[in-house]
XYZ file of N, CA and C in Angstrom:
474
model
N 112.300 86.606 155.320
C 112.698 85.240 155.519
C 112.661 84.503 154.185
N 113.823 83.783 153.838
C 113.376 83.165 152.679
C 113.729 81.431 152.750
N 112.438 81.045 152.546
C 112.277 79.323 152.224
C 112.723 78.697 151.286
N 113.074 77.448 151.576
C 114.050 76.921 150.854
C 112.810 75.632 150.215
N 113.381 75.029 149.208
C 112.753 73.977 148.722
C 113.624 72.703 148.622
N 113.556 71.796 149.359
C 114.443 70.760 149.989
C 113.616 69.724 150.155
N 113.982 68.208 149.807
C 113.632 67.031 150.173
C 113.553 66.641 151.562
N 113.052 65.963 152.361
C 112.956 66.028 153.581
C 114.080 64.495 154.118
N 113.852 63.988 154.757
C 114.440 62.440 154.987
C 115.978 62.082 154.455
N 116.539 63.082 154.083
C 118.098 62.561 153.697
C 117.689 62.644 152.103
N 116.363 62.332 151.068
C 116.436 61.815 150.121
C 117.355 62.256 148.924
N 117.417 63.214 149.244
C 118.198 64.597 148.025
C 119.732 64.972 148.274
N 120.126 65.097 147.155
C 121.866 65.302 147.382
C 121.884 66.570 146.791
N 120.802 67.254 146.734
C 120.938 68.183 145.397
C 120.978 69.808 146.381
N 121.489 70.746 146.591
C 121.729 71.705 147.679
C 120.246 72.333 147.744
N 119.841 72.816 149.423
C 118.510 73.498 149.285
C 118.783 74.554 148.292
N 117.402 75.336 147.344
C 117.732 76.420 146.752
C 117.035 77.459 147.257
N 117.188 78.230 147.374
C 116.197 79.434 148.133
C 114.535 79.388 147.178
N 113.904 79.256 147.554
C 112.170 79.562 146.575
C 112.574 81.032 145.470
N 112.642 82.230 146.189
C 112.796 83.381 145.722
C 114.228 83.489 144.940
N 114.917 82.837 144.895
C 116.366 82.280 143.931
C 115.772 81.762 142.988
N 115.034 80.561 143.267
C 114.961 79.785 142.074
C 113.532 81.065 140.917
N 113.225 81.484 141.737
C 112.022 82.512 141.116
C 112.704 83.027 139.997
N 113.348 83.732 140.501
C 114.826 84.755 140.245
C 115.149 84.201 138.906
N 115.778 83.042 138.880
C 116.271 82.249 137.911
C 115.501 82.174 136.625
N 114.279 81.816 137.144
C 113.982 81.242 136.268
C 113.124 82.574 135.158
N 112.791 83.649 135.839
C 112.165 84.635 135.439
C 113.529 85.285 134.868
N 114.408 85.267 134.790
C 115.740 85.961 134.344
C 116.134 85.567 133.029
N 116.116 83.555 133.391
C 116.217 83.293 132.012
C 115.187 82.858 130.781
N 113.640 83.176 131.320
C 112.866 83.610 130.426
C 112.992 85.230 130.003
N 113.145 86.230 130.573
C 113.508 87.210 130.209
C 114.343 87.581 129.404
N 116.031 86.988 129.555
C 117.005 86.859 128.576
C 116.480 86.204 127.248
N 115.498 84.871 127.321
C 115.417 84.298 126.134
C 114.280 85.499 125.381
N 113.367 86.185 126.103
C 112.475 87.397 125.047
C 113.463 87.763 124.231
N 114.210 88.408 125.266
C 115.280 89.571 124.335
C 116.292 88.767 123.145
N 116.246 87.134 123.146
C 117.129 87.177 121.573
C 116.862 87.093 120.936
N 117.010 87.033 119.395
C 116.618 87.345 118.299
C 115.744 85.860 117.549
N 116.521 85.047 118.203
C 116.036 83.105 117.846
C 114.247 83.326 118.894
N 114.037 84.271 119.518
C 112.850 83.454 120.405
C 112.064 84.240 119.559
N 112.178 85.538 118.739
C 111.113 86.201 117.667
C 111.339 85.606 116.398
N 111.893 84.360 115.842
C 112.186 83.850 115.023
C 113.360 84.738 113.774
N 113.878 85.454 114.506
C 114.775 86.192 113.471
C 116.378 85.700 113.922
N 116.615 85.178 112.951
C 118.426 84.683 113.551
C 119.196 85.411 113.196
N 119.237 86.610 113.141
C 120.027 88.052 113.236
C 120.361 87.516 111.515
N 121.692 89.099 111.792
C 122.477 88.624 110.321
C 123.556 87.781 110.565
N 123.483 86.965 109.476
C 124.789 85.947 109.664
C 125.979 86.305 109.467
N 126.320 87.709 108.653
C 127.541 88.180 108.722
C 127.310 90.023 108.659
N 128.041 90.370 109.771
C 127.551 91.534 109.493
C 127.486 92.508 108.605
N 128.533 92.199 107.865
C 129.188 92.882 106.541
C 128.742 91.722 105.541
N 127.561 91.115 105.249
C 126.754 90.822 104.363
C 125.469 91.832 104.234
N 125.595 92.330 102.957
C 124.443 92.880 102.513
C 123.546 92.430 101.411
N 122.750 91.819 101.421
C 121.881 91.532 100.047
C 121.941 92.554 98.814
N 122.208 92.120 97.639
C 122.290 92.370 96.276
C 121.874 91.457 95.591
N 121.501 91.933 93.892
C 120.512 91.723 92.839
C 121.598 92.310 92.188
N 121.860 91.357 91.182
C 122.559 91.610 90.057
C 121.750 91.086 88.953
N 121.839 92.370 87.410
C 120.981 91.897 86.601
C 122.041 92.244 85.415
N 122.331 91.787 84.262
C 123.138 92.103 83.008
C 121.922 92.022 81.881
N 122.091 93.285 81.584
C 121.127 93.391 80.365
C 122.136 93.655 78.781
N 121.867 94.016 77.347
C 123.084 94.210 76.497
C 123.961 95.125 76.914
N 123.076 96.351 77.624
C 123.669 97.589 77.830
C 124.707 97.816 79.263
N 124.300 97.116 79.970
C 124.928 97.301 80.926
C 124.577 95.889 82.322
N 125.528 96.449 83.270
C 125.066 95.699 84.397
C 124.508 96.559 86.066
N 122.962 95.683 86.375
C 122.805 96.702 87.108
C 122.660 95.920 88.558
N 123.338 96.955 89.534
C 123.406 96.019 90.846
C 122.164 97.118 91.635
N 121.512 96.182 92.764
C 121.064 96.360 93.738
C 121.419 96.311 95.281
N 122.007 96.797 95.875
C 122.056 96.935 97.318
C 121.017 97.180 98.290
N 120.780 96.456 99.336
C 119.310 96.177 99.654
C 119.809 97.073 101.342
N 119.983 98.468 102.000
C 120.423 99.041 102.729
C 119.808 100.370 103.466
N 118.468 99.489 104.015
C 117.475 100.633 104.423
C 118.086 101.807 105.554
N 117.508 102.923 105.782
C 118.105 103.515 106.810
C 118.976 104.233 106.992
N 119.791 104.117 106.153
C 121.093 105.128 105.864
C 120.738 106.141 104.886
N 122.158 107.267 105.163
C 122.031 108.205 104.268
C 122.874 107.974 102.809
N 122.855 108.622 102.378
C 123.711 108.200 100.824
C 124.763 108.960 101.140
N 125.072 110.279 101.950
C 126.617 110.604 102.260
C 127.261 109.591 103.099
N 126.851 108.409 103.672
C 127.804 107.222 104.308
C 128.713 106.485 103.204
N 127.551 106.372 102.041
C 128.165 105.229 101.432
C 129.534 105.811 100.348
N 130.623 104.835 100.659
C 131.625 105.244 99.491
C 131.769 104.200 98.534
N 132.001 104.331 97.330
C 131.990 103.660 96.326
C 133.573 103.991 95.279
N 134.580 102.956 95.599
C 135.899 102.824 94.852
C 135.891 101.802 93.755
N 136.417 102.203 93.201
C 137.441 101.504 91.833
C 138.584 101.685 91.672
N 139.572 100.523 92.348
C 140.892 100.420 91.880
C 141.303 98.842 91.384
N 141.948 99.221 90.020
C 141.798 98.405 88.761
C 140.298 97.636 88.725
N 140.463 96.815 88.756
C 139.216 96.092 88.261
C 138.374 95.767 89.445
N 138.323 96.375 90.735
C 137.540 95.909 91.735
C 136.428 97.010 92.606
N 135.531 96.872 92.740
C 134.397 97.621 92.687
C 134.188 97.642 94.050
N 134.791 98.339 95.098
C 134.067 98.652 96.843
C 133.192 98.950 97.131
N 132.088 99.123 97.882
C 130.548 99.574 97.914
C 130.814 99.768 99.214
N 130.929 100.719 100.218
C 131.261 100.705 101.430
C 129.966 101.123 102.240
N 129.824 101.371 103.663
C 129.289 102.276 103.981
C 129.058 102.076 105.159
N 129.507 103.672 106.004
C 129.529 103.429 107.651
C 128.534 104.825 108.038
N 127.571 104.467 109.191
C 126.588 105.105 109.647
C 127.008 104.847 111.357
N 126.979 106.253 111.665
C 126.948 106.404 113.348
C 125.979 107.072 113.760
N 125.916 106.281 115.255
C 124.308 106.540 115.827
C 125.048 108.072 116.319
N 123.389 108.877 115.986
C 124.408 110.440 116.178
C 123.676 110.581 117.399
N 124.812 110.943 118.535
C 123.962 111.291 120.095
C 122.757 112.228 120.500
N 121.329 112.128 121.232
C 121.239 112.878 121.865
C 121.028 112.600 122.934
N 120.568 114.116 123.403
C 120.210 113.919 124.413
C 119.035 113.120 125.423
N 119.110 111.643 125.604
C 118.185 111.217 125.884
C 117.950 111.213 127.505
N 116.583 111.181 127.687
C 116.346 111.415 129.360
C 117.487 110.199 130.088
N 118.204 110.340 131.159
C 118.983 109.559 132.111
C 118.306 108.621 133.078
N 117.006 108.846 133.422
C 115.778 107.954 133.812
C 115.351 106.980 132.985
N 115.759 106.681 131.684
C 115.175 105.352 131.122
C 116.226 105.330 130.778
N 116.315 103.839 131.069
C 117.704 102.201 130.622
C 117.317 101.928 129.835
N 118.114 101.512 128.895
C 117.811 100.455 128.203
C 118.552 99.015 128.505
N 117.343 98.243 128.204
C 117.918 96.710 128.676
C 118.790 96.149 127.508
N 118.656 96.159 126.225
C 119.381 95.957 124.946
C 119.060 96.886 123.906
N 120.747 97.444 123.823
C 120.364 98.603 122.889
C 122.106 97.850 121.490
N 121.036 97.103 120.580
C 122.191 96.486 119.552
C 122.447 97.477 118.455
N 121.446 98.780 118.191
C 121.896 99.276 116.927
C 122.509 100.428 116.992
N 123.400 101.169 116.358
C 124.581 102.202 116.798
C 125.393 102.621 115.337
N 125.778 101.157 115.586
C 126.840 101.422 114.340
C 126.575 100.145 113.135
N 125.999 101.382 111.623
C 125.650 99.988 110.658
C 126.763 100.100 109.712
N 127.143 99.287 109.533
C 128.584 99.133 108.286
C 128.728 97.662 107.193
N 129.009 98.203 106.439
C 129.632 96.934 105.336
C 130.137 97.597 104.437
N 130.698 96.673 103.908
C 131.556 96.545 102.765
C 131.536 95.135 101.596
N 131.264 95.256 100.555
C 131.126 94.206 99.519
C 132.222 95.243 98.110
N 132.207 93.864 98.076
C 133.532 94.095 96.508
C 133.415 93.172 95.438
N 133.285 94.010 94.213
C 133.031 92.751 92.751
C 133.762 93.156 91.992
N 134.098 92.207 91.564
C 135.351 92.063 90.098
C 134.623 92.099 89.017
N 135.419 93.225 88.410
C 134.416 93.959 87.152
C 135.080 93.327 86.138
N 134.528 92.966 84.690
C 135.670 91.974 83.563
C 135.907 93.451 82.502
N 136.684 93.033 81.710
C 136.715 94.009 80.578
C 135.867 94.928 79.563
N 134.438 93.820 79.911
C 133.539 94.811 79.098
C 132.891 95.740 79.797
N 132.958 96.349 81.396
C 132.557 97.340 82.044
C 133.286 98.789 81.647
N 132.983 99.863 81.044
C 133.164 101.427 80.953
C 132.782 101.612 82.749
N 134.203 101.814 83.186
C 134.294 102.501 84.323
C 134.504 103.570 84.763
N 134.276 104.427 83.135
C 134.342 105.696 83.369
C 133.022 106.380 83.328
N 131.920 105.537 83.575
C 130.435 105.715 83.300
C 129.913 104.909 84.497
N 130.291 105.004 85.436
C 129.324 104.171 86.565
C 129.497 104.512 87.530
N 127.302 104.700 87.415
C 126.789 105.788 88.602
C 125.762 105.238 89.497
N 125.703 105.864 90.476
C 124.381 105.280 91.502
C 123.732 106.274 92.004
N 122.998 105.413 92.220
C 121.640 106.564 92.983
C 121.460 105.646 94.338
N 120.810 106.371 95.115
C 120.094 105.753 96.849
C 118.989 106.158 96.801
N 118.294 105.100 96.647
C 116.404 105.746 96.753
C 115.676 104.769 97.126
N 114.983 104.653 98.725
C 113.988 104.271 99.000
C 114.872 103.018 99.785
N 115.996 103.200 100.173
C 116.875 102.391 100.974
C 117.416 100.856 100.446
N 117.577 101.399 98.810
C 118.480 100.352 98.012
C 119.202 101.865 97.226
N 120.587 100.892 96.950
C 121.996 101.813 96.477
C 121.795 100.890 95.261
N 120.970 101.921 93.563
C 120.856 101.225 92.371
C 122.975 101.837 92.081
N 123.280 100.938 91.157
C 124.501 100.666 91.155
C 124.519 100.638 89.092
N 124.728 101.392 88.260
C 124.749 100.981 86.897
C 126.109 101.128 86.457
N 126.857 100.357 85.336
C 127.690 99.948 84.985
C 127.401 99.586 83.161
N 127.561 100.435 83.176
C 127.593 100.477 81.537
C 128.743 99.996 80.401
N 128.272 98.697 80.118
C 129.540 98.271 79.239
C 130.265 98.910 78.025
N 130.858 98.567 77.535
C 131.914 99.185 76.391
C 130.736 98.782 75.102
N 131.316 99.605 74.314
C 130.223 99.650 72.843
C 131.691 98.272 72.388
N 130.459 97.436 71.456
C 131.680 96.427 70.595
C 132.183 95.662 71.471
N 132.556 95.577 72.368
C 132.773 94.250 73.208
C 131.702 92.869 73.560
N 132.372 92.288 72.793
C 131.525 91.056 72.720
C 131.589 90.003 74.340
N 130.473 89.598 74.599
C 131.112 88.076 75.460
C 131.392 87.413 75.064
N 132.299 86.357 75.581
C 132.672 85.011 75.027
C 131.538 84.114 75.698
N 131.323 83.182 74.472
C 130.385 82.110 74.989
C 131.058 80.790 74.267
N 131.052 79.786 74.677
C 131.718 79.174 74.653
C 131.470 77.540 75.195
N 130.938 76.187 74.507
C 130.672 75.231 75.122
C 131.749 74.238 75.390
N 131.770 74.067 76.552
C 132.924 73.081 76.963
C 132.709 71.754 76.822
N 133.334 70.580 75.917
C 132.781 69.390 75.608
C 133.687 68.327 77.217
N 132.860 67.493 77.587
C 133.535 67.071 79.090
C 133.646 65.630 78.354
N 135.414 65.141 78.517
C 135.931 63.864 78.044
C 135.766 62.645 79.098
């Protein structure tokens, strides 16, 4: 039998709701709110194909950081065509066999991917730039040209 929770005397315009409904409800959408990412204080990633990097220019060269725990280093591909630098990298959740008796209620991770791209200037030797993957950052070096100077240059504002 299920009881309703209702005003008595006409007072209420508002429809009876069942007790065990409103239970329902309300335990559902505390439940939904555990599971998002705002109620553990983490507001996911803001773009998924944003990855954190550290860029540092020393005389010798320039060295990037990719911040990409978890993956293997055969995901990631790394292009150069003309002056633009791809950093790719796609990881698939590889199947097994997991028991058919446990659900999962939210299962978000599967497939991790991005892609970032930097415009390299003239003083990069792109025939010298190598990376390594260690410890779930992709070090990235870029070794400039011998004799190529920067321009520096102060701009006077009229």
């Amino acid at each position: 039998m299920t009881t309703g929770i209702l005003k008595k005397n006409g007072q209420s315009n508002l429809p009876a709701v069942p007790f065990t409904g409103l239970v329902e409800r309300v335990f559902q959408n505390n439940l939904s709110r555990f599971f998002e990412d705002g109620f553990w204080g983490f507001n996911g990633v803001e773009q998924r194909n944003h990855v954190p990097v550290n860029i540092r220019e020393t005389d010798k060269a320039y060295e990037l950081q990719l911040v990409a725990p978890g993956l293997r280093k055969e995901n990631f591909r790394i292009n150069l065509e003309g002056d633009l630098l791809t950093v790719s990298c796609e990881q698939k959740e590889e199947s097994n066999n997991e028991s058919k008796t446990a659900a999962w209620v939210t299962k978000e991770f599967g497939l991790q991917s991005f892609s970032r791209s930097f415009t390299l200037d003239e003083s990069v030797d792109a025939t010298s730039i190598s990376a390594e993957y260690k410890d779930g950052i992709l070090h990235l070096m870029l070794p400039k040209k011998e004799g190529v100077q920067r321009l520096f240059k102060t701009i006077e504002i009229k």
